[in-house]
PDB file of C-alpha atoms in Angstrom:
ATOM      1  CA  MET A  76       7.701 -32.183 -14.163  1.00 90.00           C
ATOM      2  CA  ARG A  77      10.534 -29.661 -13.865  1.00 94.00           C
ATOM      3  CA  LEU A  78      10.044 -27.028 -11.199  1.00 97.00           C
ATOM      4  CA  ALA A  79      11.887 -23.763 -10.600  1.00 98.00           C
ATOM      5  CA  LEU A  80      11.776 -22.062  -7.234  1.00 98.00           C
ATOM      6  CA  ILE A  81      12.766 -18.409  -7.334  1.00 98.00           C
ATOM      7  CA  GLY A  82      13.552 -16.219  -4.376  1.00 96.00           C
ATOM      8  CA  CYS A  83      11.349 -13.254  -3.588  1.00 96.00           C
ATOM      9  CA  GLY A  84      12.900  -9.821  -3.318  1.00 93.00           C
ATOM     10  CA  LYS A  85      13.243  -6.884  -0.979  1.00 92.00           C
ATOM     11  CA  THR A  86      11.871  -4.276  -3.406  1.00 94.00           C
ATOM     12  CA  LYS A  87       8.102  -4.689  -3.472  1.00 96.00           C
ATOM     13  CA  ALA A  88       4.974  -3.072  -4.817  1.00 97.00           C
ATOM     14  CA  THR A  89       3.069  -0.914  -2.329  1.00 96.00           C
ATOM     15  CA  GLU A  90      -0.387  -2.313  -3.147  1.00 97.00           C
ATOM     16  CA  PRO A  91      -1.788  -5.862  -3.126  1.00 98.00           C
ATOM     17  CA  CYS A  92      -1.077  -7.647  -6.418  1.00 98.00           C
ATOM     18  CA  ALA A  93      -0.134 -10.984  -7.960  1.00 98.00           C
ATOM     19  CA  ALA A  94       3.088 -12.396  -6.539  1.00 98.00           C
ATOM     20  CA  ARG A  95       4.753 -12.152  -9.970  1.00 98.00           C
ATOM     21  CA  ASP A  96       4.180  -8.376  -9.834  1.00 98.00           C
ATOM     22  CA  MET A  97       4.897  -7.857  -6.122  1.00 98.00           C
ATOM     23  CA  TYR A  98       8.671  -8.231  -6.358  1.00 97.00           C
ATOM     24  CA  ARG A  99      10.322  -5.436  -8.329  1.00 96.00           C
ATOM     25  CA  GLY A 100      14.055  -6.007  -7.960  1.00 96.00           C
ATOM     26  CA  PRO A 101      16.278  -6.769 -10.956  1.00 96.00           C
ATOM     27  CA  LEU A 102      17.349 -10.181  -9.659  1.00 96.00           C
ATOM     28  CA  PHE A 103      13.764 -11.354  -9.174  1.00 97.00           C
ATOM     29  CA  ARG A 104      12.757 -10.015 -12.610  1.00 97.00           C
ATOM     30  CA  ALA A 105      15.746 -11.759 -14.243  1.00 97.00           C
ATOM     31  CA  ALA A 106      14.992 -15.055 -12.499  1.00 97.00           C
ATOM     32  CA  LEU A 107      11.342 -14.930 -13.505  1.00 98.00           C
ATOM     33  CA  ALA A 108      12.174 -14.098 -17.139  1.00 97.00           C
ATOM     34  CA  HIS A 109      14.702 -16.950 -17.200  1.00 97.00           C
ATOM     35  CA  CYS A 110      12.526 -19.593 -15.564  1.00 97.00           C
ATOM     36  CA  GLU A 111       9.048 -19.097 -17.011  1.00 97.00           C
ATOM     37  CA  PRO A 112       9.852 -20.321 -20.541  1.00 96.00           C
ATOM     38  CA  ARG A 113      12.142 -23.142 -19.370  1.00 95.00           C
ATOM     39  CA  TYR A 114      10.216 -24.903 -16.607  1.00 96.00           C
ATOM     40  CA  ASP A 115       6.894 -26.672 -16.350  1.00 95.00           C
ATOM     41  CA  ARG A 116       6.111 -24.707 -13.219  1.00 97.00           C
ATOM     42  CA  VAL A 117       7.593 -21.746 -11.363  1.00 98.00           C
ATOM     43  CA  LEU A 118       6.897 -20.934  -7.719  1.00 98.00           C
ATOM     44  CA  ILE A 119       8.210 -18.129  -5.523  1.00 98.00           C
ATOM     45  CA  VAL A 120       9.750 -18.788  -2.105  1.00 98.00           C
ATOM     46  CA  SER A 121       9.073 -16.199   0.573  1.00 97.00           C
ATOM     47  CA  ALA A 122      10.131 -15.896   4.197  1.00 95.00           C
ATOM     48  CA  PHE A 123       6.606 -14.701   5.028  1.00 95.00           C
ATOM     49  CA  HIS A 124       4.394 -16.756   2.684  1.00 96.00           C
ATOM     50  CA  ASP A 125       6.606 -19.861   2.286  1.00 96.00           C
ATOM     51  CA  LEU A 126       5.569 -20.827  -1.259  1.00 97.00           C
ATOM     52  CA  LEU A 127       3.620 -18.691  -3.735  1.00 98.00           C
ATOM     53  CA  ALA A 128       2.024 -19.345  -7.107  1.00 98.00           C
ATOM     54  CA  LEU A 129       2.887 -16.604  -9.585  1.00 98.00           C
ATOM     55  CA  ASP A 130      -0.694 -15.353  -9.815  1.00 98.00           C
ATOM     56  CA  GLU A 131      -1.483 -15.559  -6.091  1.00 97.00           C
ATOM     57  CA  VAL A 132      -2.536 -12.114  -4.854  1.00 98.00           C
ATOM     58  CA  ILE A 133      -0.648 -10.974  -1.764  1.00 98.00           C
ATOM     59  CA  GLN A 134      -0.208  -7.887   0.395  1.00 96.00           C
ATOM     60  CA  PRO A 135       3.145  -6.124   0.698  1.00 95.00           C
ATOM     61  CA  TYR A 136       5.150  -7.320   3.712  1.00 94.00           C
ATOM     62  CA  ASP A 137       8.571  -7.000   5.277  1.00 90.00           C
ATOM     63  CA  ARG A 138      10.157 -10.238   6.479  1.00 90.00           C
ATOM     64  CA  THR A 139      13.419 -11.873   5.468  1.00 90.00           C
ATOM     65  CA  MET A 140      15.349 -14.961   6.432  1.00 91.00           C
ATOM     66  CA  ALA A 141      17.978 -12.706   8.021  1.00 88.00           C
ATOM     67  CA  GLY A 142      15.703 -12.220  11.012  1.00 85.00           C
ATOM     68  CA  MET A 143      15.328 -15.963  11.621  1.00 93.00           C
ATOM     69  CA  SER A 144      17.439 -18.251  13.779  1.00 94.00           C
ATOM     70  CA  GLN A 145      19.102 -21.295  12.249  1.00 94.00           C
ATOM     71  CA  HIS A 146      16.401 -23.518  13.744  1.00 96.00           C
ATOM     72  CA  GLU A 147      13.617 -21.308  12.346  1.00 96.00           C
ATOM     73  CA  ARG A 148      15.256 -21.480   8.896  1.00 96.00           C
ATOM     74  CA  GLU A 149      15.425 -25.264   9.080  1.00 96.00           C
ATOM     75  CA  VAL A 150      11.748 -25.501  10.066  1.00 97.00           C
ATOM     76  CA  TRP A 151      10.837 -23.047   7.284  1.00 97.00           C
ATOM     77  CA  GLY A 152      12.832 -25.016   4.694  1.00 97.00           C
ATOM     78  CA  ASP A 153      11.196 -28.263   5.751  1.00 97.00           C
ATOM     79  CA  ARG A 154       7.749 -26.657   5.525  1.00 97.00           C
ATOM     80  CA  VAL A 155       8.480 -25.294   2.037  1.00 98.00           C
ATOM     81  CA  ALA A 156       9.854 -28.662   0.863  1.00 97.00           C
ATOM     82  CA  SER A 157       6.724 -30.397   2.155  1.00 96.00           C
ATOM     83  CA  SER A 158       4.542 -27.900   0.277  1.00 97.00           C
ATOM     84  CA  VAL A 159       6.535 -28.430  -2.915  1.00 97.00           C
ATOM     85  CA  VAL A 160       6.013 -32.190  -2.759  1.00 96.00           C
ATOM     86  CA  GLN A 161       2.285 -31.816  -1.995  1.00 95.00           C
ATOM     87  CA  ARG A 162       1.638 -29.204  -4.701  1.00 94.00           C
ATOM     88  CA  CYS A 163       3.748 -30.681  -7.493  1.00 94.00           C
ATOM     89  CA  GLN A 164       2.784 -34.250  -8.290  1.00 87.00           C
ATOM     90  CA  GLY A 165       5.071 -35.964 -10.798  1.00 87.00           C
ATOM     91  CA  LEU A 166       8.025 -33.833  -9.774  1.00 91.00           C
ATOM     92  CA  THR A 167      11.282 -34.957 -11.394  1.00 83.00           C
ATOM     93  CA  SER A 168      13.649 -32.179 -10.402  1.00 90.00           C
ATOM     94  CA  VAL A 169      13.758 -28.802  -8.698  1.00 97.00           C
ATOM     95  CA  ASP A 170      16.099 -25.941  -9.522  1.00 98.00           C
ATOM     96  CA  ILE A 171      16.338 -23.348  -6.761  1.00 98.00           C
ATOM     97  CA  PHE A 172      17.162 -19.808  -7.910  1.00 98.00           C
ATOM     98  CA  ALA A 173      17.480 -18.035  -4.578  1.00 96.00           C
ATOM     99  CA  GLY A 174      20.124 -16.821  -2.176  1.00 93.00           C
ATOM    100  CA  ALA A 175      21.701 -19.277   0.240  1.00 94.00           C
ATOM    101  CA  ASP A 176      19.500 -18.194   3.173  1.00 94.00           C
ATOM    102  CA  TYR A 177      16.509 -19.444   1.197  1.00 95.00           C
ATOM    103  CA  ALA A 178      17.970 -22.151  -1.043  1.00 96.00           C
ATOM    104  CA  ASP A 179      19.955 -24.125   1.526  1.00 96.00           C
ATOM    105  CA  PRO A 180      17.100 -24.935   3.959  1.00 97.00           C
ATOM    106  CA  ILE A 181      14.812 -25.885   1.058  1.00 98.00           C
ATOM    107  CA  TYR A 182      17.524 -28.058  -0.475  1.00 97.00           C
ATOM    108  CA  VAL A 183      17.909 -29.965   2.802  1.00 97.00           C
ATOM    109  CA  GLY A 184      14.133 -30.402   3.120  1.00 97.00           C
ATOM    110  CA  LEU A 185      13.860 -31.738  -0.429  1.00 97.00           C
ATOM    111  CA  TYR A 186      16.833 -34.066   0.112  1.00 95.00           C
ATOM    112  CA  ARG A 187      15.053 -35.551   3.149  1.00 95.00           C
ATOM    113  CA  ARG A 188      12.122 -36.283   0.844  1.00 94.00           C
ATOM    114  CA  SER A 189      14.325 -37.871  -1.832  1.00 93.00           C
ATOM    115  CA  VAL A 190      13.629 -35.073  -4.305  1.00 95.00           C
ATOM    116  CA  MET A 191      16.499 -34.198  -6.629  1.00 95.00           C
ATOM    117  CA  ALA A 192      17.258 -30.499  -6.246  1.00 97.00           C
ATOM    118  CA  PHE A 193      19.903 -28.224  -7.731  1.00 97.00           C
ATOM    119  CA  ARG A 194      21.162 -24.745  -6.837  1.00 97.00           C
ATOM    120  CA  PRO A 195      22.552 -23.383 -10.137  1.00 96.00           C
ATOM    121  CA  LEU A 196      23.532 -20.061  -8.550  1.00 96.00           C
ATOM    122  CA  ARG A 197      25.095 -21.517  -5.412  1.00 96.00           C
ATOM    123  CA  GLY A 198      27.949 -19.450  -4.039  1.00 95.00           C
ATOM    124  CA  MET A 199      27.383 -16.516  -6.399  1.00 96.00           C
ATOM    125  CA  THR A 200      27.046 -12.916  -5.296  1.00 94.00           C
ATOM    126  CA  GLN A 201      23.988 -10.967  -6.372  1.00 93.00           C
ATOM    127  CA  GLY A 202      26.010  -9.315  -9.140  1.00 95.00           C
ATOM    128  CA  ALA A 203      27.289 -12.677 -10.383  1.00 96.00           C
ATOM    129  CA  ARG A 204      23.729 -14.044 -10.417  1.00 96.00           C
ATOM    130  CA  LEU A 205      22.539 -11.091 -12.503  1.00 96.00           C
ATOM    131  CA  SER A 206      25.438 -11.688 -14.890  1.00 96.00           C
ATOM    132  CA  TRP A 207      24.571 -15.407 -15.088  1.00 96.00           C
ATOM    133  CA  PHE A 208      20.984 -14.597 -16.113  1.00 96.00           C
ATOM    134  CA  LYS A 209      22.219 -12.045 -18.660  1.00 94.00           C
ATOM    135  CA  THR A 210      24.637 -14.547 -20.195  1.00 94.00           C
ATOM    136  CA  ALA A 211      21.902 -17.197 -20.391  1.00 92.00           C
ATOM    137  CA  ARG A 212      19.570 -14.711 -22.091  1.00 88.00           C
ATOM    138  CA  GLU A 213      22.224 -13.669 -24.628  1.00 89.00           C
ATOM    139  CA  ALA A 214      23.030 -17.296 -25.454  1.00 89.00           C
ATOM    140  CA  GLU A 215      19.535 -17.913 -26.803  1.00 79.00           C
TER     141      GLU A 215
END
């Protein structure tokens, strides 16, 4: 099974809704549009909820990784990696489409569990990530 993890976003709906509809920013929307047709499963990573199924109904919230210490990020990443392994039996690879604050701790947690993970957008600015998704879409 191929899994994509996509980062949540700052711009959110104001009412409870499915996680796929909660995040309104262009980067989240681009990541979701890119990943859904290409992966067996797509999950959202969140500083508040850890790991979300696309159709999981959640309340709006305001928490980011920026407010966490390095240790808290490491613990969070390990918790998310553990959840990924538990929820996704038959996992062959994980692609993480999220900013470094989110992707790096998850990557380390997955590595500790011998799960092959990739960060296709590693080192890119938000604008470069948007451009990457646009280029991928136009190449189809």
